[in-house]
mmCIF file of C-alpha atoms and ligand atoms in Angstrom:
data_model
loop_
_atom_site.group_PDB
_atom_site.id
_atom_site.type_symbol
_atom_site.label_atom_id
_atom_site.label_comp_id
_atom_site.label_asym_id
_atom_site.label_seq_id
_atom_site.Cartn_x
_atom_site.Cartn_y
_atom_site.Cartn_z
ATOM 1 C CA MET A 1 -0.089 0.267 0.300
ATOM 2 C CA THR A 2 1.004 3.678 -0.858
ATOM 3 C CA ARG A 3 2.052 5.584 2.368
ATOM 4 C CA LEU A 4 0.674 9.263 2.303
ATOM 5 C CA PRO A 5 3.684 11.744 2.035
ATOM 6 C CA THR A 6 3.566 14.235 4.995
ATOM 7 C CA SER A 7 3.071 17.534 3.928
ATOM 8 C CA VAL A 8 1.825 20.042 6.185
ATOM 9 C CA GLY A 9 -0.059 23.196 5.039
ATOM 10 C CA VAL A 10 -1.037 22.099 1.799
ATOM 11 C CA LEU A 11 -3.845 19.922 0.673
ATOM 12 C CA LYS A 12 -3.316 16.886 -1.405
ATOM 13 C CA VAL A 13 -5.626 14.439 -2.963
ATOM 14 C CA PHE A 14 -4.635 10.814 -3.508
ATOM 15 C CA PHE A 15 -6.265 9.613 -6.460
ATOM 16 C CA LEU A 16 -4.387 6.436 -6.699
ATOM 17 C CA PRO A 17 -5.235 3.668 -10.188
ATOM 18 C CA LYS A 18 -7.662 0.928 -9.243
ATOM 19 C CA LEU A 19 -6.073 -2.359 -7.931
ATOM 20 C CA ARG A 20 -8.301 -4.936 -9.352
ATOM 21 C CA ASN A 21 -11.475 -4.820 -11.593
ATOM 22 C CA ASP A 22 -13.102 -8.397 -11.440
ATOM 23 C CA ASN A 23 -15.963 -7.334 -13.624
ATOM 24 C CA LYS A 24 -17.879 -7.662 -10.604
ATOM 25 C CA VAL A 25 -16.667 -5.096 -7.780
ATOM 26 C CA SER A 26 -14.447 -2.187 -8.922
ATOM 27 C CA PHE A 27 -12.898 0.195 -6.413
ATOM 28 C CA GLY A 28 -11.532 3.630 -5.652
ATOM 29 C CA TYR A 29 -10.392 5.601 -3.335
ATOM 30 C CA SER A 30 -9.359 9.134 -2.352
ATOM 31 C CA VAL A 31 -7.671 10.898 0.603
ATOM 32 C CA LEU A 32 -8.011 14.579 1.574
ATOM 33 C CA LYS A 33 -5.431 15.602 4.317
ATOM 34 C CA GLY A 34 -6.211 18.683 6.449
ATOM 35 C CA LYS A 35 -4.195 21.216 6.660
ATOM 36 C CA ARG A 36 -2.791 20.301 9.977
ATOM 37 C CA ALA A 37 -2.734 16.986 8.889
ATOM 38 C CA GLY A 38 0.484 14.257 10.087
ATOM 39 C CA MET A 39 0.020 10.663 8.876
ATOM 40 C CA GLU A 40 -3.026 9.644 10.599
ATOM 41 C CA ASP A 41 -5.772 8.744 8.108
ATOM 42 C CA PHE A 42 -5.248 5.153 6.409
ATOM 43 C CA PHE A 43 -6.859 3.145 4.506
ATOM 44 C CA TYR A 44 -6.639 -0.462 2.963
ATOM 45 C CA ALA A 45 -7.995 -1.744 -0.358
ATOM 46 C CA ASP A 46 -7.206 -5.075 -1.952
ATOM 47 C CA PHE A 47 -8.270 -8.393 -3.280
ATOM 48 C CA LYS A 48 -6.524 -11.271 -1.843
ATOM 49 C CA ASP A 49 -6.767 -14.784 -2.714
ATOM 50 C CA ILE A 50 -7.075 -17.285 -0.070
ATOM 51 C CA GLN A 51 -5.716 -20.493 -1.658
ATOM 52 C CA GLY A 52 -7.881 -23.678 -0.615
ATOM 53 C CA LYS A 53 -10.062 -21.472 1.898
ATOM 54 C CA ALA A 54 -12.496 -19.063 0.185
ATOM 55 C CA GLY A 55 -11.380 -18.079 -3.043
ATOM 56 C CA THR A 56 -11.335 -14.268 -3.876
ATOM 57 C CA VAL A 57 -11.778 -11.980 -0.438
ATOM 58 C CA GLY A 58 -12.046 -8.312 -0.964
ATOM 59 C CA LEU A 59 -10.481 -6.592 2.121
ATOM 60 C CA PHE A 60 -11.653 -2.737 2.584
ATOM 61 C CA GLY A 61 -10.968 -0.299 5.382
ATOM 62 C CA ILE A 62 -10.839 3.367 6.600
ATOM 63 C CA PHE A 63 -8.699 3.701 9.719
ATOM 64 C CA ASP A 64 -8.923 7.050 10.816
ATOM 65 C CA GLY A 65 -6.368 7.809 13.611
ATOM 66 C CA HIS A 66 -6.185 10.746 16.556
ATOM 67 C CA GLY A 67 -3.498 11.411 19.261
ATOM 68 C CA GLY A 68 -0.985 10.154 16.627
ATOM 69 C CA PRO A 69 -0.458 7.692 13.649
ATOM 70 C CA HIS A 70 0.286 4.777 15.987
ATOM 71 C CA ALA A 71 -2.913 2.991 16.488
ATOM 72 C CA ALA A 72 -3.928 3.534 12.747
ATOM 73 C CA ASP A 73 -0.634 2.395 11.206
ATOM 74 C CA PHE A 74 -0.631 -0.681 13.408
ATOM 75 C CA VAL A 75 -4.150 -1.509 12.735
ATOM 76 C CA ARG A 76 -3.924 -1.038 9.190
ATOM 77 C CA GLU A 77 -1.050 -3.331 8.898
ATOM 78 C CA ASN A 78 -2.480 -5.901 11.341
ATOM 79 C CA LEU A 79 -6.152 -6.113 11.102
ATOM 80 C CA PHE A 80 -6.439 -8.481 8.156
ATOM 81 C CA ASP A 81 -3.708 -10.653 8.829
ATOM 82 C CA SER A 82 -5.365 -11.208 12.027
ATOM 83 C CA LEU A 83 -8.598 -12.118 10.651
ATOM 84 C CA LEU A 84 -7.223 -14.441 7.782
ATOM 85 C CA SER A 85 -5.287 -15.940 10.408
ATOM 86 C CA ASN A 86 -8.304 -16.948 12.482
ATOM 87 C CA ALA A 87 -9.752 -20.386 12.708
ATOM 88 C CA GLN A 88 -13.251 -19.166 12.274
ATOM 89 C CA PHE A 89 -12.193 -17.689 9.098
ATOM 90 C CA PRO A 90 -14.048 -17.954 6.290
ATOM 91 C CA SER A 91 -16.770 -20.395 7.800
ATOM 92 C CA ASP A 92 -17.526 -17.489 10.328
ATOM 93 C CA VAL A 93 -16.475 -14.382 9.007
ATOM 94 C CA SER A 94 -18.432 -12.082 11.266
ATOM 95 C CA LEU A 95 -17.255 -14.006 14.475
ATOM 96 C CA ALA A 96 -13.792 -14.044 12.846
ATOM 97 C CA LEU A 97 -14.047 -10.764 12.045
ATOM 98 C CA GLY A 98 -14.954 -9.338 15.897
ATOM 99 C CA GLU A 99 -11.775 -11.445 17.221
ATOM 100 C CA ALA A 100 -9.727 -9.674 14.479
ATOM 101 C CA PHE A 101 -10.407 -6.235 15.832
ATOM 102 C CA VAL A 102 -10.183 -7.294 19.805
ATOM 103 C CA GLU A 103 -7.267 -9.310 19.117
ATOM 104 C CA THR A 104 -5.442 -6.304 17.381
ATOM 105 C CA ASP A 105 -6.597 -4.035 19.910
ATOM 106 C CA LYS A 106 -4.513 -6.299 22.264
ATOM 107 C CA ARG A 107 -1.742 -6.700 20.107
ATOM 108 C CA TYR A 108 -1.603 -3.085 19.777
ATOM 109 C CA LEU A 109 -1.654 -2.017 23.394
ATOM 110 C CA GLN A 110 0.941 -4.726 23.952
ATOM 111 C CA ALA A 111 3.276 -3.691 21.507
ATOM 112 C CA GLU A 112 3.210 -0.034 23.049
ATOM 113 C CA THR A 113 3.684 -1.311 26.507
ATOM 114 C CA GLY A 114 6.221 1.531 28.237
ATOM 115 C CA ALA A 115 5.777 4.101 24.988
ATOM 116 C CA ASN A 116 4.601 7.120 26.741
ATOM 117 C CA ARG A 117 1.408 7.592 24.239
ATOM 118 C CA ASP A 118 -2.332 7.358 23.814
ATOM 119 C CA ASP A 119 -3.043 7.291 20.322
ATOM 120 C CA GLY A 120 -6.135 5.682 19.240
ATOM 121 C CA CYS A 121 -8.220 5.391 15.815
ATOM 122 C CA THR A 122 -11.343 4.412 14.339
ATOM 123 C CA ALA A 123 -12.020 1.838 11.984
ATOM 124 C CA VAL A 124 -14.661 0.693 9.478
ATOM 125 C CA THR A 125 -14.209 -2.339 7.555
ATOM 126 C CA ALA A 126 -15.938 -4.339 4.570
ATOM 127 C CA VAL A 127 -14.962 -7.926 3.729
ATOM 128 C CA LEU A 128 -16.391 -8.949 0.503
ATOM 129 C CA LEU A 129 -16.904 -12.738 0.071
ATOM 130 C CA ASP A 130 -19.070 -13.733 -3.387
ATOM 131 C CA HIS A 131 -22.282 -11.436 -2.581
ATOM 132 C CA THR A 132 -21.850 -11.260 1.112
ATOM 133 C CA VAL A 133 -20.318 -8.250 2.461
ATOM 134 C CA VAL A 134 -19.490 -8.164 6.326
ATOM 135 C CA VAL A 135 -19.026 -4.887 7.794
ATOM 136 C CA ALA A 136 -17.303 -4.144 11.421
ATOM 137 C CA HIS A 137 -16.876 -0.781 12.950
ATOM 138 C CA VAL A 138 -15.521 0.880 16.090
ATOM 139 C CA GLY A 139 -15.922 4.845 16.424
ATOM 140 C CA ASP A 140 -17.559 7.178 13.906
ATOM 141 C CA SER A 141 -16.171 5.903 10.685
ATOM 142 C CA ARG A 142 -19.115 4.634 8.617
ATOM 143 C CA ALA A 143 -20.105 2.569 5.854
ATOM 144 C CA VAL A 144 -23.368 2.974 3.401
ATOM 145 C CA LEU A 145 -25.053 0.618 0.909
ATOM 146 C CA SER A 146 -26.894 2.333 -2.199
ATOM 147 C CA ARG A 147 -29.409 -0.211 -3.002
ATOM 148 C CA GLY A 148 -32.254 0.832 -5.542
ATOM 149 C CA GLY A 149 -30.747 4.418 -5.433
ATOM 150 C CA LYS A 150 -31.753 4.791 -1.161
ATOM 151 C CA ALA A 151 -29.163 5.096 1.193
ATOM 152 C CA ILE A 152 -28.872 2.106 3.799
ATOM 153 C CA ALA A 153 -26.598 2.867 6.740
ATOM 154 C CA LEU A 154 -24.443 -0.519 7.376
ATOM 155 C CA SER A 155 -23.292 1.172 10.788
ATOM 156 C CA GLU A 156 -24.214 3.455 13.465
ATOM 157 C CA ASP A 157 -21.254 5.538 14.703
ATOM 158 C CA HIS A 158 -20.397 4.963 18.297
ATOM 159 C CA LYS A 159 -20.976 8.264 19.561
ATOM 160 C CA PRO A 160 -20.829 9.087 23.552
ATOM 161 C CA ASN A 161 -24.192 10.166 23.733
ATOM 162 C CA ARG A 162 -25.907 6.964 22.110
ATOM 163 C CA SER A 163 -27.796 5.859 24.965
ATOM 164 C CA ASP A 164 -26.409 2.456 24.713
ATOM 165 C CA GLU A 165 -22.999 3.391 24.428
ATOM 166 C CA ARG A 166 -23.603 5.958 27.496
ATOM 167 C CA SER A 167 -24.899 3.190 29.759
ATOM 168 C CA ARG A 168 -22.009 0.687 28.506
ATOM 169 C CA ILE A 169 -19.520 3.333 29.736
ATOM 170 C CA GLU A 170 -21.399 4.738 33.079
ATOM 171 C CA ALA A 171 -22.076 0.847 34.038
ATOM 172 C CA ALA A 172 -17.745 0.648 33.674
ATOM 173 C CA GLY A 173 -17.277 3.563 36.010
ATOM 174 C CA GLY A 174 -16.809 5.941 33.388
ATOM 175 C CA VAL A 175 -18.776 9.331 32.027
ATOM 176 C CA VAL A 176 -19.815 11.076 28.874
ATOM 177 C CA VAL A 177 -19.548 14.714 29.861
ATOM 178 C CA TRP A 178 -20.287 18.008 26.950
ATOM 179 C CA ALA A 179 -16.871 19.588 26.170
ATOM 180 C CA GLY A 180 -17.858 21.211 22.573
ATOM 181 C CA THR A 181 -19.058 17.945 22.025
ATOM 182 C CA TRP A 182 -20.480 14.822 23.980
ATOM 183 C CA ARG A 183 -16.764 12.967 25.113
ATOM 184 C CA VAL A 184 -15.759 10.330 27.366
ATOM 185 C CA GLY A 185 -14.209 11.579 30.358
ATOM 186 C CA GLY A 186 -14.895 15.223 28.658
ATOM 187 C CA VAL A 187 -11.762 13.846 26.291
ATOM 188 C CA LEU A 188 -12.729 11.486 23.233
ATOM 189 C CA ALA A 189 -15.576 12.105 21.171
ATOM 190 C CA VAL A 190 -15.854 8.317 19.964
ATOM 191 C CA SER A 191 -17.146 5.990 22.222
ATOM 192 C CA ARG A 192 -15.191 2.721 20.839
ATOM 193 C CA ALA A 193 -11.709 2.679 19.095
ATOM 194 C CA PHE A 194 -8.423 1.002 18.873
ATOM 195 C CA GLY A 195 -5.722 2.237 21.496
ATOM 196 C CA ASP A 196 -6.879 5.238 23.625
ATOM 197 C CA ARG A 197 -4.971 3.072 26.522
ATOM 198 C CA LEU A 198 -6.040 5.830 29.261
ATOM 199 C CA LEU A 199 -9.747 5.205 28.648
ATOM 200 C CA LYS A 200 -9.600 1.694 27.660
ATOM 201 C CA ARG A 201 -11.916 0.665 30.514
ATOM 202 C CA TYR A 202 -14.783 2.653 28.532
ATOM 203 C CA VAL A 203 -13.571 2.828 25.070
ATOM 204 C CA VAL A 204 -13.634 -0.776 23.806
ATOM 205 C CA ALA A 205 -12.392 -2.204 20.727
ATOM 206 C CA THR A 206 -15.242 -4.550 20.423
ATOM 207 C CA PRO A 207 -16.949 -3.954 16.943
ATOM 208 C CA ASP A 208 -20.518 -4.028 15.803
ATOM 209 C CA VAL A 209 -20.890 -6.291 12.879
ATOM 210 C CA ARG A 210 -23.029 -6.618 9.901
ATOM 211 C CA GLU A 211 -23.762 -9.013 7.295
ATOM 212 C CA GLU A 212 -25.475 -7.944 4.122
ATOM 213 C CA LYS A 213 -26.086 -10.494 1.343
ATOM 214 C CA LEU A 214 -25.366 -8.285 -1.689
ATOM 215 C CA THR A 215 -28.521 -8.096 -4.311
ATOM 216 C CA SER A 216 -28.750 -7.004 -8.106
ATOM 217 C CA GLN A 217 -30.241 -3.640 -6.525
ATOM 218 C CA ASP A 218 -27.024 -2.727 -4.880
ATOM 219 C CA GLU A 219 -25.083 -0.049 -6.687
ATOM 220 C CA THR A 220 -22.346 1.215 -4.468
ATOM 221 C CA LEU A 221 -20.921 1.063 -0.715
ATOM 222 C CA ILE A 222 -18.958 3.891 0.323
ATOM 223 C CA LEU A 223 -16.735 3.608 3.387
ATOM 224 C CA ALA A 224 -15.506 7.127 4.870
ATOM 225 C CA SER A 225 -14.365 8.818 7.915
ATOM 226 C CA ASP A 226 -16.019 10.924 10.013
ATOM 227 C CA GLY A 227 -14.671 14.026 8.346
ATOM 228 C CA LEU A 228 -17.000 13.054 5.352
ATOM 229 C CA TRP A 229 -20.105 12.362 7.158
ATOM 230 C CA ASP A 230 -19.953 15.435 8.997
ATOM 231 C CA VAL A 231 -21.132 17.725 6.197
ATOM 232 C CA LEU A 232 -22.793 15.004 4.014
ATOM 233 C CA SER A 233 -25.941 12.823 4.798
ATOM 234 C CA ASN A 234 -25.666 9.458 4.042
ATOM 235 C CA ASP A 235 -28.405 10.157 1.289
ATOM 236 C CA GLU A 236 -26.184 12.987 0.093
ATOM 237 C CA ALA A 237 -23.264 10.815 -0.717
ATOM 238 C CA VAL A 238 -25.298 8.132 -2.325
ATOM 239 C CA ASN A 239 -26.832 10.977 -4.633
ATOM 240 C CA LEU A 240 -23.954 12.329 -5.788
ATOM 241 C CA ILE A 241 -22.062 9.415 -6.976
ATOM 242 C CA LYS A 242 -25.064 7.859 -8.534
ATOM 243 C CA ASP A 243 -24.123 8.726 -12.150
ATOM 244 C CA ILE A 244 -20.289 8.350 -11.814
ATOM 245 C CA PRO A 245 -19.528 5.084 -13.196
ATOM 246 C CA ASP A 246 -16.149 5.082 -12.443
ATOM 247 C CA ALA A 247 -15.022 4.312 -8.517
ATOM 248 C CA GLU A 248 -12.078 6.340 -8.224
ATOM 249 C CA LYS A 249 -13.985 9.231 -9.686
ATOM 250 C CA ALA A 250 -16.608 8.609 -7.338
ATOM 251 C CA ALA A 251 -14.660 8.369 -4.285
ATOM 252 C CA LYS A 252 -12.821 11.910 -5.342
ATOM 253 C CA LYS A 253 -16.393 13.434 -5.850
ATOM 254 C CA LEU A 254 -17.591 12.397 -2.365
ATOM 255 C CA THR A 255 -13.931 13.906 -1.004
ATOM 256 C CA ASP A 256 -14.192 17.479 -3.143
ATOM 257 C CA GLU A 257 -17.539 17.825 -2.269
ATOM 258 C CA ALA A 258 -16.638 17.353 1.964
ATOM 259 C CA TYR A 259 -13.806 19.509 1.478
ATOM 260 C CA GLY A 260 -16.050 22.158 -0.694
ATOM 261 C CA ARG A 261 -18.458 22.103 2.012
ATOM 262 C CA GLY A 262 -15.635 23.230 4.287
ATOM 263 C CA SER A 263 -14.975 20.032 6.420
ATOM 264 C CA ASN A 264 -11.908 20.806 8.024
ATOM 265 C CA ASP A 265 -11.226 16.913 8.775
ATOM 266 C CA ASN A 266 -9.056 14.838 7.311
ATOM 267 C CA ILE A 267 -11.254 13.266 4.766
ATOM 268 C CA SER A 268 -10.703 9.162 3.637
ATOM 269 C CA CYS A 269 -12.991 7.451 1.403
ATOM 270 C CA ILE A 270 -13.538 3.983 -0.087
ATOM 271 C CA VAL A 271 -15.951 3.679 -3.162
ATOM 272 C CA LEU A 272 -16.956 0.192 -4.254
ATOM 273 C CA ARG A 273 -18.990 0.135 -7.314
ATOM 274 C CA PHE A 274 -20.949 -3.419 -7.947
ATOM 275 C CA ARG A 275 -21.911 -5.133 -11.013
ATOM 276 C CA PHE A 276 -23.946 -8.187 -10.398
HETATM 277 C C1 NAG B 301 -25.556 13.191 20.227
HETATM 278 O O1 NAG B 301 -25.213 14.641 20.524
HETATM 279 C C2 NAG B 301 -25.120 15.425 19.537
HETATM 280 C C3 NAG B 301 -24.257 16.527 19.211
HETATM 281 O O2 NAG B 301 -23.179 16.574 19.811
HETATM 282 C C4 NAG B 301 -26.589 15.468 18.573
HETATM 283 O O3 NAG B 301 -26.353 16.099 17.563
HETATM 284 C C5 NAG B 301 -27.287 13.921 18.402
HETATM 285 O O4 NAG B 301 -28.605 13.928 17.974
HETATM 286 C C6 NAG B 301 -27.155 13.243 19.920
HETATM 287 N N1 NAG B 301 -27.422 11.990 19.864
HETATM 288 C C7 NAG B 301 -28.013 11.335 20.487
HETATM 289 C C8 NAG B 301 -28.355 9.803 20.385
HETATM 290 O O5 NAG B 301 -28.337 11.657 21.590
HETATM 291 C C1 NAG B 302 -6.183 15.806 10.849
HETATM 292 O O1 NAG B 302 -5.196 14.979 11.018
HETATM 293 C C2 NAG B 302 -4.411 15.471 12.084
HETATM 294 C C3 NAG B 302 -3.033 14.668 12.080
HETATM 295 O O2 NAG B 302 -3.115 13.464 11.283
HETATM 296 C C4 NAG B 302 -5.266 15.800 13.487
HETATM 297 O O3 NAG B 302 -3.803 16.613 14.065
HETATM 298 C C5 NAG B 302 -5.966 17.345 13.092
HETATM 299 O O4 NAG B 302 -6.172 17.237 14.166
HETATM 300 C C6 NAG B 302 -6.721 16.456 12.262
HETATM 301 N N1 NAG B 302 -7.825 17.250 11.865
HETATM 302 C C7 NAG B 302 -8.893 17.606 12.530
HETATM 303 C C8 NAG B 302 -10.206 18.816 12.125
HETATM 304 O O5 NAG B 302 -9.175 16.541 13.258
#
């Protein structure tokens, strides 16, 4: 995968060539770094042939870091390896993916023991096998499917003021406090994430996992960081790209639009286009 170069004070668009088009699924990605961006926004997008196991599997993820680049970097490097080596893969992809999130978080925190850091990252991932997509997420990076022109959210953001999330945090002894927005311990604006060692009792890396059978009605799947969803609704995003057959151009359209609407966050986006 290509690393994003560090460029302070300059807005850059990374608009890389398609890695693969197997005639059924194509994908493209676009990453826009905010003015103060370091290297905290990462993504993964690839098809892998799993010998003797599942045939071709599509692996896609957005990893949006906070507090430093290390968590996003580690998760991007390790999460899908953990998935592919899980004993439940590919017979139970949902279970394997859930376990891979938790295991990768543990391994990250172990690897960073002694390092005086508190990096974290959110993630939304999509695993594609045959005509099934399995989506898992922690935090506020989101997956949205376009089915027959309608937007269907395949993930529900883990915000600290979601009533179930607030209950879970409070049951663990934590607090959700208003500080510009709702924050765990007055600090973090998401309620689940990788890393975030100091808040780990409350900010877990257990994902929500959702399995969806894809149909001939399904057109696109958008995975994007909160920098996109802060300024675009799910419906707007789906509508913006409905007439753009090229997945790369669609991804770029979304990040350009989010930037144009004044998102001052870092924006990462992957678009998958289905032709079933
Ligand atoms: C959480 O707070 C935000 C404002 O930060 C608000 O827009 C949203 O509706 C709230 N969500 C819930 C579930 O209360
Ligand atoms: C964008 O990312 C940089 C570092 O990667 C971070 O310092 C900055 O806070 C992010 N921008 C916003 C608005 O979150």
